[in-house]
Amino acid sequence: MRWRIIELETHDAYFNMAADQAIAESVAAGADPTIRFYKWHPSAVSIGCFQSMNDEVDTAKCREEGIDFVRRRTGGGAVFHDENGEVTYSVIALEQDMPKGVIDSYRLICGWIIDSLSTIGITASFAPINDIVVSGKKISGNAQTRRDGVLLQHGTVLYDTNLTRMFSLLKVDNAKLSDKAIRSVEERVTKALDYSKISQDDLYRALLSGFTKGKDSYTGKMTEAEMKRAESLADKVYKSDDWNFSR
Amino acid sequence: MEGIAKQKVPGGKLLIIKVRYNENIEDIKILGDFFIYPESAVIDIEAAIMGMASRSSEESLIGSIEAAVERAGAEMIGITPLAIAQTLRAAMMK
């Protein structure tokens, strides 16, 4: 298995979500498994596919501040993608080449992140179902879908996310924290810069190295067909209220 | 009538049920930060619950949910049929 690596690119929320889908369709049709790194411009909020946009996100405030909001095709929770505050990845591969069990596949890919963080002096661990934590605080959230024989997992690693701004845009539900006995949601989240005096590029380089370690891989780009499909999906699906406010 | 209830499933995810009902369940939305594979199965589960009597027992709701999950070949991560049934009944008790 030879992996295509698409190095760090910056796009808006709609294209980022559309690109992951377009590549997944392409992998289903025979393209090489792909690891992609990306950032978001402008900053954006993404919600899980089973969440309600109006319940989770202060969309009026987002509009006021020029922040995009988009529904993902993966489950999981709402995430604030701070333009310069995180690195996002996606792993797109045939299901048959990844662990069959959902938790096992989270554990595998999250292991790549944990290994990457260890190279920059951050000791992290996997917190099932889909989180990575440092000293009990979440530093990375991950979400996975499996369709047409393809596993797509994407996730973020927080670098210097403005947590106060994050929680001013997200309507975090106190019920979510009820079994954790933690008062403040801000006490549950942390970022790489708190533990290691590195640049965002250092974090990205560590992730690139950790994700590709031991793999047969090459640096590639999205094909013309993938770009075209992604642009179409961004316009017709991910920018649409029909999709974003469907639940 | 309309109802809403939430549950942080122990060891799992946040589940929110919004329901419109009279004698029967007329509309239901299953929301939260859980995972279902394939994702489209959530629509099948909602459809299986719609039309059931609003006084349905927990066992009866679980039976319908489990049957829908099985028909869709679905896997739930972070929620369970029991959690959906419990939260739905809580939403209709308020």
mmCIF file of C-alpha atoms in Angstrom:
data_model
loop_
_atom_site.group_PDB
_atom_site.id
_atom_site.type_symbol
_atom_site.label_atom_id
_atom_site.label_comp_id
_atom_site.label_asym_id
_atom_site.label_seq_id
_atom_site.Cartn_x
_atom_site.Cartn_y
_atom_site.Cartn_z
ATOM 1 C CA MET A 1 0.000 0.000 0.000
ATOM 2 C CA ARG A 2 1.467 3.350 -1.074
ATOM 3 C CA TRP A 3 0.100 6.466 0.613
ATOM 4 C CA ARG A 4 -0.379 9.814 -1.090
ATOM 5 C CA ILE A 5 0.517 12.643 1.277
ATOM 6 C CA ILE A 6 -1.072 16.029 0.618
ATOM 7 C CA GLU A 7 0.980 18.536 2.562
ATOM 8 C CA LEU A 8 -0.500 21.379 4.596
ATOM 9 C CA GLU A 9 -2.942 23.534 2.632
ATOM 10 C CA THR A 10 -5.319 26.271 3.737
ATOM 11 C CA HIS A 11 -8.912 26.422 2.461
ATOM 12 C CA ASP A 12 -12.299 27.561 3.671
ATOM 13 C CA ALA A 13 -14.530 25.220 5.673
ATOM 14 C CA TYR A 14 -16.718 24.230 2.730
ATOM 15 C CA PHE A 15 -13.846 23.237 0.484
ATOM 16 C CA ASN A 16 -12.063 21.401 3.315
ATOM 17 C CA MET A 17 -15.108 19.199 3.980
ATOM 18 C CA ALA A 18 -15.765 18.779 0.264
ATOM 19 C CA ALA A 19 -12.133 17.813 -0.408
ATOM 20 C CA ASP A 20 -12.286 15.029 2.193
ATOM 21 C CA GLN A 21 -15.440 13.682 0.543
ATOM 22 C CA ALA A 22 -14.067 14.009 -2.997
ATOM 23 C CA ILE A 23 -10.886 12.154 -2.037
ATOM 24 C CA ALA A 24 -12.915 9.444 -0.273
ATOM 25 C CA GLU A 25 -14.937 8.924 -3.461
ATOM 26 C CA SER A 26 -11.707 8.813 -5.418
ATOM 27 C CA VAL A 27 -10.164 6.227 -3.065
ATOM 28 C CA ALA A 28 -13.351 4.138 -3.392
ATOM 29 C CA ALA A 29 -12.773 4.212 -7.170
ATOM 30 C CA GLY A 30 -9.165 3.017 -6.855
ATOM 31 C CA ALA A 31 -6.997 6.040 -6.006
ATOM 32 C CA ASP A 32 -4.156 5.654 -3.508
ATOM 33 C CA PRO A 33 -4.979 5.967 0.200
ATOM 34 C CA THR A 34 -4.396 9.541 1.217
ATOM 35 C CA ILE A 35 -3.263 11.511 4.232
ATOM 36 C CA ARG A 36 -4.061 15.193 4.005
ATOM 37 C CA PHE A 37 -3.140 18.103 6.302
ATOM 38 C CA TYR A 38 -5.053 21.359 6.287
ATOM 39 C CA LYS A 39 -5.902 24.614 8.006
ATOM 40 C CA TRP A 40 -9.022 26.776 7.791
ATOM 41 C CA HIS A 41 -9.318 30.309 6.470
ATOM 42 C CA PRO A 42 -11.398 31.973 7.669
ATOM 43 C CA SER A 43 -11.641 30.320 11.076
ATOM 44 C CA ALA A 44 -14.679 28.072 11.229
ATOM 45 C CA VAL A 45 -16.925 25.927 13.377
ATOM 46 C CA SER A 46 -17.757 22.418 12.226
ATOM 47 C CA ILE A 47 -20.491 20.290 13.780
ATOM 48 C CA GLY A 48 -21.046 16.546 13.741
ATOM 49 C CA CYS A 49 -23.549 15.158 11.249
ATOM 50 C CA PHE A 50 -26.080 14.314 14.008
ATOM 51 C CA GLN A 51 -25.961 17.707 15.690
ATOM 52 C CA SER A 52 -28.275 20.675 15.296
ATOM 53 C CA MET A 53 -26.475 23.796 14.044
ATOM 54 C CA ASN A 54 -28.795 26.118 15.956
ATOM 55 C CA ASP A 55 -28.382 24.140 19.182
ATOM 56 C CA GLU A 56 -24.596 23.929 18.982
ATOM 57 C CA VAL A 57 -23.387 27.141 17.396
ATOM 58 C CA ASP A 58 -23.998 30.835 17.936
ATOM 59 C CA THR A 59 -24.419 31.419 14.205
ATOM 60 C CA ALA A 60 -25.266 35.114 14.623
ATOM 61 C CA LYS A 61 -21.956 35.671 16.385
ATOM 62 C CA CYS A 62 -20.157 33.626 13.724
ATOM 63 C CA ARG A 63 -21.655 35.803 10.975
ATOM 64 C CA GLU A 64 -20.742 38.938 12.893
ATOM 65 C CA GLU A 65 -17.131 37.789 13.273
ATOM 66 C CA GLY A 66 -16.719 36.345 9.766
ATOM 67 C CA ILE A 67 -16.472 32.763 10.962
ATOM 68 C CA ASP A 68 -17.744 29.989 8.683
ATOM 69 C CA PHE A 69 -19.917 27.191 10.007
ATOM 70 C CA VAL A 70 -20.367 23.807 8.360
ATOM 71 C CA ARG A 71 -21.862 20.373 9.044
ATOM 72 C CA ARG A 72 -19.377 17.511 8.672
ATOM 73 C CA ARG A 73 -20.291 14.151 7.144
ATOM 74 C CA THR A 74 -18.776 12.515 10.243
ATOM 75 C CA GLY A 75 -20.371 12.251 13.667
ATOM 76 C CA GLY A 76 -18.815 13.644 16.824
ATOM 77 C CA GLY A 77 -19.049 17.077 18.348
ATOM 78 C CA ALA A 78 -18.750 20.729 17.423
ATOM 79 C CA VAL A 79 -15.220 22.036 16.878
ATOM 80 C CA PHE A 80 -13.831 25.556 16.557
ATOM 81 C CA HIS A 81 -11.118 25.576 13.892
ATOM 82 C CA ASP A 82 -9.018 28.581 14.830
ATOM 83 C CA GLU A 83 -7.169 29.713 11.707
ATOM 84 C CA ASN A 84 -3.731 29.712 13.328
ATOM 85 C CA GLY A 85 -4.570 27.652 16.360
ATOM 86 C CA GLU A 86 -4.614 24.067 15.173
ATOM 87 C CA VAL A 87 -3.610 21.563 12.524
ATOM 88 C CA THR A 88 -6.265 19.345 10.935
ATOM 89 C CA TYR A 89 -5.617 16.025 9.208
ATOM 90 C CA SER A 90 -7.612 13.479 7.274
ATOM 91 C CA VAL A 91 -6.796 9.820 6.669
ATOM 92 C CA ILE A 92 -8.678 8.236 3.804
ATOM 93 C CA ALA A 93 -8.127 4.547 3.045
ATOM 94 C CA LEU A 94 -9.960 1.386 2.080
ATOM 95 C CA GLU A 95 -11.672 -0.177 5.089
ATOM 96 C CA GLN A 96 -10.036 -3.493 4.237
ATOM 97 C CA ASP A 97 -6.611 -1.935 4.846
ATOM 98 C CA MET A 98 -7.524 -0.567 8.280
ATOM 99 C CA PRO A 99 -8.588 -2.288 11.529
ATOM 100 C CA LYS A 100 -12.165 -3.598 11.257
ATOM 101 C CA GLY A 101 -13.234 -2.407 14.695
ATOM 102 C CA VAL A 102 -14.128 1.273 14.935
ATOM 103 C CA ILE A 103 -12.339 1.803 18.258
ATOM 104 C CA ASP A 104 -9.321 -0.164 17.001
ATOM 105 C CA SER A 105 -9.054 2.087 13.955
ATOM 106 C CA TYR A 106 -9.366 5.204 16.114
ATOM 107 C CA ARG A 107 -6.638 3.770 18.332
ATOM 108 C CA LEU A 108 -4.356 3.160 15.350
ATOM 109 C CA ILE A 109 -4.664 6.615 13.785
ATOM 110 C CA CYS A 110 -4.698 8.398 17.136
ATOM 111 C CA GLY A 111 -1.497 6.449 17.869
ATOM 112 C CA TRP A 112 0.157 8.280 14.962
ATOM 113 C CA ILE A 113 -0.777 11.584 16.618
ATOM 114 C CA ILE A 114 0.429 10.416 20.036
ATOM 115 C CA ASP A 115 3.774 9.344 18.508
ATOM 116 C CA SER A 116 4.034 12.708 16.724
ATOM 117 C CA LEU A 117 3.401 14.632 19.944
ATOM 118 C CA SER A 118 5.995 12.583 21.801
ATOM 119 C CA THR A 119 8.680 13.820 19.383
ATOM 120 C CA ILE A 120 8.002 17.387 20.528
ATOM 121 C CA GLY A 121 7.989 16.513 24.189
ATOM 122 C CA ILE A 122 4.249 16.075 24.753
ATOM 123 C CA THR A 123 3.079 12.903 26.477
ATOM 124 C CA ALA A 124 -0.441 12.191 25.266
ATOM 125 C CA SER A 125 -2.756 9.199 25.456
ATOM 126 C CA PHE A 126 -5.794 7.824 23.659
ATOM 127 C CA ALA A 127 -9.091 8.412 25.459
ATOM 128 C CA PRO A 128 -11.749 6.261 23.799
ATOM 129 C CA ILE A 129 -13.994 6.802 21.996
ATOM 130 C CA ASN A 130 -12.288 9.414 19.864
ATOM 131 C CA ASP A 131 -10.161 11.824 21.898
ATOM 132 C CA ILE A 132 -6.492 12.297 22.710
ATOM 133 C CA VAL A 133 -5.669 13.811 26.073
ATOM 134 C CA VAL A 134 -2.681 15.325 27.850
ATOM 135 C CA SER A 135 -2.877 15.234 31.650
ATOM 136 C CA GLY A 136 -6.566 14.438 31.319
ATOM 137 C CA LYS A 137 -7.323 17.403 29.062
ATOM 138 C CA LYS A 138 -8.396 17.033 25.436
ATOM 139 C CA ILE A 139 -5.784 18.139 22.881
ATOM 140 C CA SER A 140 -7.214 16.349 19.840
ATOM 141 C CA GLY A 141 -10.711 15.381 18.698
ATOM 142 C CA ASN A 142 -11.264 12.889 15.904
ATOM 143 C CA ALA A 143 -14.220 11.670 13.867
ATOM 144 C CA GLN A 144 -14.664 8.820 11.467
ATOM 145 C CA THR A 145 -17.070 7.673 8.792
ATOM 146 C CA ARG A 146 -17.107 4.528 6.703
ATOM 147 C CA ARG A 147 -18.889 4.576 3.369
ATOM 148 C CA ASP A 148 -18.544 2.621 0.134
ATOM 149 C CA GLY A 149 -15.707 0.555 1.597
ATOM 150 C CA VAL A 150 -13.688 3.641 2.526
ATOM 151 C CA LEU A 151 -12.698 4.812 5.998
ATOM 152 C CA LEU A 152 -12.389 8.576 6.393
ATOM 153 C CA GLN A 153 -11.066 9.886 9.685
ATOM 154 C CA HIS A 154 -10.379 13.523 10.248
ATOM 155 C CA GLY A 155 -9.357 15.355 13.368
ATOM 156 C CA THR A 156 -7.620 18.331 14.844
ATOM 157 C CA VAL A 157 -4.627 18.862 17.072
ATOM 158 C CA LEU A 158 -4.906 22.065 19.062
ATOM 159 C CA TYR A 159 -1.835 24.293 18.907
ATOM 160 C CA ASP A 160 -2.770 27.708 20.283
ATOM 161 C CA THR A 161 -6.526 27.801 19.942
ATOM 162 C CA ASN A 162 -8.213 30.770 21.577
ATOM 163 C CA LEU A 163 -10.296 28.741 24.030
ATOM 164 C CA THR A 164 -12.246 31.710 25.317
ATOM 165 C CA ARG A 165 -13.302 32.558 21.769
ATOM 166 C CA MET A 166 -14.025 28.879 21.112
ATOM 167 C CA PHE A 167 -16.483 28.678 23.957
ATOM 168 C CA SER A 168 -18.076 31.987 23.039
ATOM 169 C CA LEU A 169 -19.021 30.502 19.653
ATOM 170 C CA LEU A 170 -20.028 27.021 20.800
ATOM 171 C CA LYS A 171 -23.087 26.365 22.930
ATOM 172 C CA VAL A 172 -21.567 23.615 25.053
ATOM 173 C CA ASP A 173 -24.147 21.530 26.833
ATOM 174 C CA ASN A 174 -23.671 21.072 30.555
ATOM 175 C CA ALA A 175 -25.253 17.616 30.296
ATOM 176 C CA LYS A 176 -22.206 16.525 28.298
ATOM 177 C CA LEU A 177 -20.015 17.151 31.301
ATOM 178 C CA SER A 178 -22.347 15.698 33.869
ATOM 179 C CA ASP A 179 -20.488 12.427 34.362
ATOM 180 C CA LYS A 180 -17.116 14.097 34.504
ATOM 181 C CA ALA A 181 -17.715 16.347 37.501
ATOM 182 C CA ILE A 182 -15.920 19.215 35.884
ATOM 183 C CA ARG A 183 -17.438 22.647 36.161
ATOM 184 C CA SER A 184 -15.788 24.553 33.371
ATOM 185 C CA VAL A 185 -15.528 23.252 29.834
ATOM 186 C CA GLU A 186 -12.339 25.240 29.530
ATOM 187 C CA GLU A 187 -10.812 22.964 32.144
ATOM 188 C CA ARG A 188 -11.281 20.011 29.800
ATOM 189 C CA VAL A 189 -9.310 21.328 26.834
ATOM 190 C CA THR A 190 -5.641 22.091 26.320
ATOM 191 C CA LYS A 191 -3.232 22.953 23.484
ATOM 192 C CA ALA A 192 0.255 21.982 22.362
ATOM 193 C CA LEU A 193 1.773 25.376 23.121
ATOM 194 C CA ASP A 194 0.968 24.884 26.812
ATOM 195 C CA TYR A 195 3.411 21.985 26.946
ATOM 196 C CA SER A 196 6.044 22.650 24.306
ATOM 197 C CA LYS A 197 7.465 25.969 23.111
ATOM 198 C CA ILE A 198 7.194 25.140 19.429
ATOM 199 C CA SER A 199 5.854 26.900 16.348
ATOM 200 C CA GLN A 200 2.699 25.770 14.554
ATOM 201 C CA ASP A 201 4.961 24.642 11.721
ATOM 202 C CA ASP A 202 6.969 22.515 14.192
ATOM 203 C CA LEU A 203 3.716 20.835 15.228
ATOM 204 C CA TYR A 204 2.771 20.238 11.599
ATOM 205 C CA ARG A 205 6.235 18.815 10.802
ATOM 206 C CA ALA A 206 5.974 16.495 13.807
ATOM 207 C CA LEU A 207 2.562 15.286 12.605
ATOM 208 C CA LEU A 208 3.783 14.838 9.035
ATOM 209 C CA SER A 209 6.683 12.767 10.299
ATOM 210 C CA GLY A 210 4.525 10.746 12.717
ATOM 211 C CA PHE A 211 1.826 9.984 10.132
ATOM 212 C CA THR A 212 4.307 8.873 7.445
ATOM 213 C CA LYS A 213 6.731 6.938 9.662
ATOM 214 C CA GLY A 214 7.188 3.386 8.383
ATOM 215 C CA LYS A 215 4.834 3.909 5.445
ATOM 216 C CA ASP A 216 5.556 3.724 1.733
ATOM 217 C CA SER A 217 4.456 7.223 0.736
ATOM 218 C CA TYR A 218 4.888 10.034 -1.748
ATOM 219 C CA THR A 219 3.995 13.706 -1.730
ATOM 220 C CA GLY A 220 1.100 14.415 -4.077
ATOM 221 C CA LYS A 221 -1.723 16.799 -4.760
ATOM 222 C CA MET A 222 -5.433 16.481 -5.369
ATOM 223 C CA THR A 223 -6.083 15.519 -8.980
ATOM 224 C CA GLU A 224 -7.916 17.846 -11.332
ATOM 225 C CA ALA A 225 -10.990 15.598 -11.116
ATOM 226 C CA GLU A 226 -10.884 15.619 -7.310
ATOM 227 C CA MET A 227 -10.559 19.422 -7.269
ATOM 228 C CA LYS A 228 -13.514 19.781 -9.626
ATOM 229 C CA ARG A 229 -15.647 17.401 -7.584
ATOM 230 C CA ALA A 230 -14.649 19.155 -4.343
ATOM 231 C CA GLU A 231 -15.542 22.576 -5.746
ATOM 232 C CA SER A 232 -18.925 21.246 -6.838
ATOM 233 C CA LEU A 233 -19.605 19.598 -3.448
ATOM 234 C CA ALA A 234 -18.540 22.767 -1.628
ATOM 235 C CA ASP A 235 -20.980 24.894 -3.635
ATOM 236 C CA LYS A 236 -23.903 22.487 -3.831
ATOM 237 C CA VAL A 237 -23.716 20.736 -0.458
ATOM 238 C CA TYR A 238 -21.422 22.178 2.177
ATOM 239 C CA LYS A 239 -22.360 25.844 1.643
ATOM 240 C CA SER A 240 -26.070 25.093 1.556
ATOM 241 C CA ASP A 241 -28.506 25.755 4.385
ATOM 242 C CA ASP A 242 -30.274 22.527 3.354
ATOM 243 C CA TRP A 243 -27.193 20.608 4.501
ATOM 244 C CA ASN A 244 -25.961 22.787 7.342
ATOM 245 C CA PHE A 245 -29.362 23.200 8.996
ATOM 246 C CA SER A 246 -30.719 19.770 8.076
ATOM 247 C CA ARG A 247 -31.124 18.726 11.719
ATOM 248 C CA MET B 1 -47.105 18.414 22.494
ATOM 249 C CA GLU B 2 -43.391 18.787 22.186
ATOM 250 C CA GLY B 3 -40.623 17.522 24.408
ATOM 251 C CA ILE B 4 -36.866 17.471 24.684
ATOM 252 C CA ALA B 5 -34.546 15.436 26.889
ATOM 253 C CA LYS B 6 -30.803 14.947 27.099
ATOM 254 C CA GLN B 7 -28.571 12.264 28.470
ATOM 255 C CA LYS B 8 -24.815 11.940 28.661
ATOM 256 C CA VAL B 9 -24.631 8.207 28.069
ATOM 257 C CA PRO B 10 -22.281 6.742 30.705
ATOM 258 C CA GLY B 11 -18.969 6.033 28.966
ATOM 259 C CA GLY B 12 -20.480 7.288 25.738
ATOM 260 C CA LYS B 13 -21.730 10.439 24.077
ATOM 261 C CA LEU B 14 -24.332 13.147 24.481
ATOM 262 C CA LEU B 15 -27.794 12.159 23.264
ATOM 263 C CA ILE B 16 -30.582 14.684 22.723
ATOM 264 C CA ILE B 17 -34.102 13.673 21.747
ATOM 265 C CA LYS B 18 -36.617 16.167 20.406
ATOM 266 C CA VAL B 19 -40.105 14.796 19.987
ATOM 267 C CA ARG B 20 -43.558 15.935 18.877
ATOM 268 C CA TYR B 21 -46.342 13.700 20.061
ATOM 269 C CA ASN B 22 -49.962 13.282 20.964
ATOM 270 C CA GLU B 23 -51.356 9.782 21.363
ATOM 271 C CA ASN B 24 -48.693 8.690 18.931
ATOM 272 C CA ILE B 25 -45.152 9.884 18.273
ATOM 273 C CA GLU B 26 -45.523 12.241 15.326
ATOM 274 C CA ASP B 27 -41.944 13.402 14.842
ATOM 275 C CA ILE B 28 -38.605 12.634 16.454
ATOM 276 C CA LYS B 29 -35.057 13.886 16.018
ATOM 277 C CA ILE B 30 -32.149 11.943 17.471
ATOM 278 C CA LEU B 31 -29.306 14.427 17.982
ATOM 279 C CA GLY B 32 -25.900 14.480 19.615
ATOM 280 C CA ASP B 33 -22.179 13.891 19.224
ATOM 281 C CA PHE B 34 -22.417 10.109 18.842
ATOM 282 C CA PHE B 35 -21.553 7.976 15.827
ATOM 283 C CA ILE B 36 -23.736 5.625 13.767
ATOM 284 C CA TYR B 37 -22.397 3.666 10.810
ATOM 285 C CA PRO B 38 -23.840 4.042 8.255
ATOM 286 C CA GLU B 39 -24.991 7.543 9.208
ATOM 287 C CA SER B 40 -28.194 7.183 7.170
ATOM 288 C CA ALA B 41 -29.400 4.614 9.733
ATOM 289 C CA VAL B 42 -30.416 7.423 12.084
ATOM 290 C CA ILE B 43 -33.230 8.260 9.646
ATOM 291 C CA ASP B 44 -34.325 4.605 9.674
ATOM 292 C CA ILE B 45 -34.351 4.561 13.472
ATOM 293 C CA GLU B 46 -36.384 7.785 13.612
ATOM 294 C CA ALA B 47 -38.812 6.361 11.036
ATOM 295 C CA ALA B 48 -39.202 3.158 13.073
ATOM 296 C CA ILE B 49 -40.164 5.155 16.165
ATOM 297 C CA MET B 50 -42.579 7.535 14.417
ATOM 298 C CA GLY B 51 -46.159 6.344 14.673
ATOM 299 C CA MET B 52 -45.579 4.321 17.844
ATOM 300 C CA ALA B 53 -47.834 5.050 20.805
ATOM 301 C CA SER B 54 -46.427 7.769 23.016
ATOM 302 C CA ARG B 55 -47.100 5.496 26.002
ATOM 303 C CA SER B 56 -44.999 2.681 24.528
ATOM 304 C CA SER B 57 -42.964 0.776 27.076
ATOM 305 C CA GLU B 58 -39.193 1.016 27.192
ATOM 306 C CA GLU B 59 -39.004 -2.611 26.009
ATOM 307 C CA SER B 60 -41.271 -1.936 23.059
ATOM 308 C CA LEU B 61 -39.232 1.124 21.985
ATOM 309 C CA ILE B 62 -35.979 -0.803 22.343
ATOM 310 C CA GLY B 63 -37.434 -3.606 20.200
ATOM 311 C CA SER B 64 -38.304 -1.196 17.376
ATOM 312 C CA ILE B 65 -34.938 0.562 17.573
ATOM 313 C CA GLU B 66 -33.002 -2.703 17.586
ATOM 314 C CA ALA B 67 -34.997 -3.984 14.624
ATOM 315 C CA ALA B 68 -34.241 -0.792 12.649
ATOM 316 C CA VAL B 69 -30.553 -1.019 13.536
ATOM 317 C CA GLU B 70 -30.467 -4.632 12.395
ATOM 318 C CA ARG B 71 -32.312 -3.910 9.124
ATOM 319 C CA ALA B 72 -29.844 -1.097 8.360
ATOM 320 C CA GLY B 73 -26.846 -3.245 9.323
ATOM 321 C CA ALA B 74 -25.858 -0.319 11.542
ATOM 322 C CA GLU B 75 -23.399 0.038 14.389
ATOM 323 C CA MET B 76 -23.857 2.628 17.148
ATOM 324 C CA ILE B 77 -20.892 4.102 18.962
ATOM 325 C CA GLY B 78 -21.504 6.169 22.094
ATOM 326 C CA ILE B 79 -25.249 5.545 22.358
ATOM 327 C CA THR B 80 -27.458 2.473 22.691
ATOM 328 C CA PRO B 81 -31.084 1.522 21.922
ATOM 329 C CA LEU B 82 -31.693 1.603 25.689
ATOM 330 C CA ALA B 83 -30.356 5.172 25.940
ATOM 331 C CA ILE B 84 -32.559 6.312 23.035
ATOM 332 C CA ALA B 85 -35.641 4.673 24.578
ATOM 333 C CA GLN B 86 -34.958 6.119 28.035
ATOM 334 C CA THR B 87 -34.283 9.622 26.731
ATOM 335 C CA LEU B 88 -37.332 9.535 24.463
ATOM 336 C CA ARG B 89 -39.584 8.524 27.360
ATOM 337 C CA ALA B 90 -38.044 11.276 29.494
ATOM 338 C CA ALA B 91 -38.778 13.804 26.712
ATOM 339 C CA MET B 92 -42.451 12.762 26.735
ATOM 340 C CA MET B 93 -42.794 12.891 30.508
ATOM 341 C CA LYS B 94 -41.956 16.580 30.797
#
